[in-house]
mmCIF file of C-alpha atoms in Angstrom:
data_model
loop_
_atom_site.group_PDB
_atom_site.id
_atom_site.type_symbol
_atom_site.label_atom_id
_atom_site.label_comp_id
_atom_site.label_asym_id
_atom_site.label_seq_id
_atom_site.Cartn_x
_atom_site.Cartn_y
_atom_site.Cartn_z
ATOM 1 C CA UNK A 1 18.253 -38.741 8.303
ATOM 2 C CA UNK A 2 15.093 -40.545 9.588
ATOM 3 C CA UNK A 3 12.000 -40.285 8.108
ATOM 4 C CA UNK A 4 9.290 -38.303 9.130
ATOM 5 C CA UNK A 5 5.744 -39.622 10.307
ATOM 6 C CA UNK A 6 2.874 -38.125 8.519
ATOM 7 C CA UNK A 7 -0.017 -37.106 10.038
ATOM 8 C CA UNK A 8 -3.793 -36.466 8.567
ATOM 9 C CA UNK A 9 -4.430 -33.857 11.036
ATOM 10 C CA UNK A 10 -1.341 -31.755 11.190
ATOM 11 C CA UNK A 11 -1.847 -30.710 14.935
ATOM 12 C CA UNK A 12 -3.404 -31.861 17.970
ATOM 13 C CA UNK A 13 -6.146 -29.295 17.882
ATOM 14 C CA UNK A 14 -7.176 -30.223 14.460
ATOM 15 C CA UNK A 15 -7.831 -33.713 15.777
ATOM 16 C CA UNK A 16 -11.355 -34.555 16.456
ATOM 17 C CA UNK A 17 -9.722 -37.872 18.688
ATOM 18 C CA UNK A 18 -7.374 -35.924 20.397
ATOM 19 C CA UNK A 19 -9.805 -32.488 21.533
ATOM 20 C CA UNK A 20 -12.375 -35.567 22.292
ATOM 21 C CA UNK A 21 -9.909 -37.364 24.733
ATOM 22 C CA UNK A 22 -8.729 -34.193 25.957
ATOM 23 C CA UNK A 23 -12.474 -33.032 26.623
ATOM 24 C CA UNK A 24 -13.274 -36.226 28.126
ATOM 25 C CA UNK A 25 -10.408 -36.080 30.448
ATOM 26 C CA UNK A 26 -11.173 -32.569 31.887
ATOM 27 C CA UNK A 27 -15.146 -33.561 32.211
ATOM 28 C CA UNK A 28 -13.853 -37.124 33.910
ATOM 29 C CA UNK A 29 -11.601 -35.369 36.438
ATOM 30 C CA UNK A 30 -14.902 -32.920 37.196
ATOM 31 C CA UNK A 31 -17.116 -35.648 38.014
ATOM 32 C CA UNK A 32 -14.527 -37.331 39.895
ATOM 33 C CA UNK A 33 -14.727 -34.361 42.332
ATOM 34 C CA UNK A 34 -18.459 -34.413 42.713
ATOM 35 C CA UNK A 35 -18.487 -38.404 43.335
ATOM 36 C CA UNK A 36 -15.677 -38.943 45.345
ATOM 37 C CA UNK A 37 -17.181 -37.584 48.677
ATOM 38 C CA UNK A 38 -20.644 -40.231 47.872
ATOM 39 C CA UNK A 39 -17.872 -43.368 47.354
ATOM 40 C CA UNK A 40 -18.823 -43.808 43.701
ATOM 41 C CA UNK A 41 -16.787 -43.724 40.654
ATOM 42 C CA UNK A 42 -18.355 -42.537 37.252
ATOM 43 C CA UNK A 43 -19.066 -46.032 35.676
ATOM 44 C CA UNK A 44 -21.098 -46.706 39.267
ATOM 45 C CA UNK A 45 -23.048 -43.762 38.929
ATOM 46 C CA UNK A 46 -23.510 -44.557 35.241
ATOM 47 C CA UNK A 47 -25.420 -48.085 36.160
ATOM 48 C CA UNK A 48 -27.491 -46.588 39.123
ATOM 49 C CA UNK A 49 -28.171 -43.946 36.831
ATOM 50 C CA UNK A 50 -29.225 -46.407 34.466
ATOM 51 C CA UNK A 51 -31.527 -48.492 36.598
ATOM 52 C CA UNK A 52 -33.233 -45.798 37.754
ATOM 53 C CA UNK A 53 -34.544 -44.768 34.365
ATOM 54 C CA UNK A 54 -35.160 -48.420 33.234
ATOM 55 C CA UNK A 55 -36.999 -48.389 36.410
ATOM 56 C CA UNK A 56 -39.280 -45.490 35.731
ATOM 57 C CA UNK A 57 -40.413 -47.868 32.441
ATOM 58 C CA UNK A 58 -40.423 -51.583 33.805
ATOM 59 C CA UNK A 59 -39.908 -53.108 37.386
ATOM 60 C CA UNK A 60 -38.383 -55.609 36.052
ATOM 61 C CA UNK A 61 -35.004 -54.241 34.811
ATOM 62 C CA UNK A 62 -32.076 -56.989 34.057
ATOM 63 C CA UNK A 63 -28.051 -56.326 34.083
ATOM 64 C CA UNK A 64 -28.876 -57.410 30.691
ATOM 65 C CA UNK A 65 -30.781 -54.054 29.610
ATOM 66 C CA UNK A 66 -28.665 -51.862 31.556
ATOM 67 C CA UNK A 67 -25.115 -53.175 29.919
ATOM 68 C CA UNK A 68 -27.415 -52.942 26.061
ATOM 69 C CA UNK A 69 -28.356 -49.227 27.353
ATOM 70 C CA UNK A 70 -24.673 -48.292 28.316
ATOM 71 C CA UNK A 71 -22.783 -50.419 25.497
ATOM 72 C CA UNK A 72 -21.281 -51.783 28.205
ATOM 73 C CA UNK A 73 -19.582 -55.356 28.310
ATOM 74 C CA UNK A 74 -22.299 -57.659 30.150
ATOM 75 C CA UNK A 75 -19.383 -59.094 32.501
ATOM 76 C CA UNK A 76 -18.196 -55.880 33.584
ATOM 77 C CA UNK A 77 -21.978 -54.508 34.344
ATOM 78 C CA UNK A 78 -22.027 -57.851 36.518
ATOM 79 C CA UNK A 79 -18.834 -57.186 38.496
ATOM 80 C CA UNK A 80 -19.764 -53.301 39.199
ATOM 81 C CA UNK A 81 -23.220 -54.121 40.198
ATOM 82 C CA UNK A 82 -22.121 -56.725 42.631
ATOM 83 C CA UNK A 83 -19.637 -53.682 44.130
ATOM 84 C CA UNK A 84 -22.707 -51.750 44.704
ATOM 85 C CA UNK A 85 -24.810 -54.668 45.866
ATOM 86 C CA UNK A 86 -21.860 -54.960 48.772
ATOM 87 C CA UNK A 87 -22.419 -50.998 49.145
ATOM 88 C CA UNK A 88 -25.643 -51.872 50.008
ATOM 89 C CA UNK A 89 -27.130 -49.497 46.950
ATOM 90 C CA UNK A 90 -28.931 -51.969 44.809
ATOM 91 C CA UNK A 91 -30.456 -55.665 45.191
ATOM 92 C CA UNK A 92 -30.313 -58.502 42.632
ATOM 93 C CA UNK A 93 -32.393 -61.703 42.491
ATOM 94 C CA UNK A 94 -33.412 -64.256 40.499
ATOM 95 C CA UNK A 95 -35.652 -63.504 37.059
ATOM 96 C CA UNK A 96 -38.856 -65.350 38.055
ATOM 97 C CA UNK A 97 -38.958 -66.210 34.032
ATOM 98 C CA UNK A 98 -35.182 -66.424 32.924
ATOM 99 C CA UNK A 99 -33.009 -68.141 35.335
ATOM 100 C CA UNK A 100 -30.023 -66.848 33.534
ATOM 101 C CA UNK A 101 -31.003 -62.989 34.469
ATOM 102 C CA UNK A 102 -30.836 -61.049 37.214
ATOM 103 C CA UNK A 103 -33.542 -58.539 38.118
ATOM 104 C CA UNK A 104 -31.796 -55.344 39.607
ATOM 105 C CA UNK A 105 -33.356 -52.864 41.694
ATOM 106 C CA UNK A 106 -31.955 -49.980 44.180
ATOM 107 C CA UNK A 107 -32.536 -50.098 47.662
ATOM 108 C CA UNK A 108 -34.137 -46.873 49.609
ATOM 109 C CA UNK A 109 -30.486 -46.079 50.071
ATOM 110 C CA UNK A 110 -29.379 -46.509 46.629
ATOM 111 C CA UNK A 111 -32.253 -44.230 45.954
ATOM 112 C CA UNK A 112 -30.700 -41.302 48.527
ATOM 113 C CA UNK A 113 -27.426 -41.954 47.163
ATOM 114 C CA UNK A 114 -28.472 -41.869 43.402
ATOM 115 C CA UNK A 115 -30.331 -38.456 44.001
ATOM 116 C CA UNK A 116 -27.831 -37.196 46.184
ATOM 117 C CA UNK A 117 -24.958 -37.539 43.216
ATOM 118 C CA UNK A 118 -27.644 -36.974 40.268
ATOM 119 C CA UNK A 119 -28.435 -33.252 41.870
ATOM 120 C CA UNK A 120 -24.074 -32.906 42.007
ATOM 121 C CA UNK A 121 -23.054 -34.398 38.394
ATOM 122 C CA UNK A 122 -26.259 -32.534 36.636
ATOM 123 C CA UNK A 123 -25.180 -29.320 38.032
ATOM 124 C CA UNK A 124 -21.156 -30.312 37.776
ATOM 125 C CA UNK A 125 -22.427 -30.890 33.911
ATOM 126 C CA UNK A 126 -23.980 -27.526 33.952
ATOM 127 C CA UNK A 127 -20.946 -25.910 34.708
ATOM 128 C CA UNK A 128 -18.617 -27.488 32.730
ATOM 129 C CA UNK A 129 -20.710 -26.800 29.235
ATOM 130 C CA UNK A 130 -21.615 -23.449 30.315
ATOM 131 C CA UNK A 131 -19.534 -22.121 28.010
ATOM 132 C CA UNK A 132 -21.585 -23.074 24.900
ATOM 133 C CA UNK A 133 -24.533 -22.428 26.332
ATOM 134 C CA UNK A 134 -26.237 -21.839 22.972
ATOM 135 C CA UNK A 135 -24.896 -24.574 21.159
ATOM 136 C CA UNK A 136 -25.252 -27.361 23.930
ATOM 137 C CA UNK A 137 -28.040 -28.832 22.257
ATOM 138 C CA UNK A 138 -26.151 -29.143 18.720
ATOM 139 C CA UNK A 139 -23.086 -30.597 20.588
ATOM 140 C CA UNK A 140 -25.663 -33.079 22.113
ATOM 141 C CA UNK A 141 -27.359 -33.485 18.929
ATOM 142 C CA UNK A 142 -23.588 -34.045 17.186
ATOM 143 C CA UNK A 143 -22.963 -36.832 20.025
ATOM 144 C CA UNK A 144 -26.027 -38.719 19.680
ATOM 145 C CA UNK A 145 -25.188 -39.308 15.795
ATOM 146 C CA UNK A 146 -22.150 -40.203 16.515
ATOM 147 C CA UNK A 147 -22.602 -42.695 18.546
ATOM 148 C CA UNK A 148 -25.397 -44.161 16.764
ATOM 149 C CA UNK A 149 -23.151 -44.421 13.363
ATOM 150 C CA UNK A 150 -20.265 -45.972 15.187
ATOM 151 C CA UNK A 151 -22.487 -47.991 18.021
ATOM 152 C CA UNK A 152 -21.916 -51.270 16.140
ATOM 153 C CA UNK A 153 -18.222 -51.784 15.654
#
C-alpha cells in the first residue's frame, strides 16, 4: 500500500493558491473577451495602461518605470512594447540624458485604443466583482498588502 501525500489545506477550496488561480483564471478569460475584438492581450493593455498614468505625472516615462510599476521583467516590457510600437500604439526614442533608456509615449491612436479598452475592462471589472460589492474595497485593500509583503522575492 502506497503512501499517502499530505496536504496543509485539506481541500482545494481551503487553499488560498488554488481559489487565487482559480479566480484569476475566470477574471483572465473575462478580459480576454473584452480585448480580443481591440487586438490586445492583457499584459498589452497592462503597459499602455501603465504609460498612460506615468504619463499623467512625467513626459518623460522610460520602459524602465513601467516594468518597476508592473514587477515586470525589464526584457519582456521591451519585447511587448516593441509589439505595440509595430501596432502603431506607442513611440519609443532615445532618452536625451540616458542613452541606455527609452522614452515611451502613445501615439493619438494608442490613445483611442487605450480609452477604447479602458471604458471595456473597467466595466468588464465591474461586473465580475459585483458580487462583493460591499467588500470590494477590503478585497482591494487585502491585495495591495499582499503584494507589498511578497513584492521582493
Amino acid at each position: 500500500m502506497s503512501e499517502k501525500i499530505e496536504f496543509i489545506f485539506k481541500s482545494p477550496d481551503t487553499s488560498p493558491g488554488y481559489l487565487l488561480g482559480q479566480l484569476t483564471l475566470l477574471w483572465q478569460r473575462k478580459l480576454k473577451k473584452v480585448l480580443d475584438p481591440l487586438d490586445l492581450t492583457h499584459t498589452q493593455f497592462i503597459l499602455l495602461t501603465s504609460i498612460a498614468w506615468l504619463t499623467n505625472k512625467s513626459e518623460n516615462v522610460t520602459q524602465v518605470e513601467i516594468a518597476n510599476l508592473n514587477n515586470f521583467d525589464r526584457m519582456m516590457v521591451s519585447k511587448v512594447l516593441r509589439t505595440l510600437e509595430t501596432k502603431k500604439l506607442i513611440t519609443r526614442q532615445e532618452h536625451a540624458t540616458d542613452t541606455r533608456a527609452k522614452i515611451v509615449k502613445l501615439t493619438t491612436n494608442g490613445k483611442n485604443i487605450l480609452q477604447t479598452a479602458l471604458t471595456k475592462v473597467e466595466n468588464a471589472d465591474i461586473e465580475f466583482f459585483s458580487s462583493i460589492d460591499k467588500n470590494l474595497s477590503n478585497l482591494n485593500s487585502y491585495m495591495e498588502t499582499l503584494i507589498k509583503t511578497n513584492k521582493d522575492e
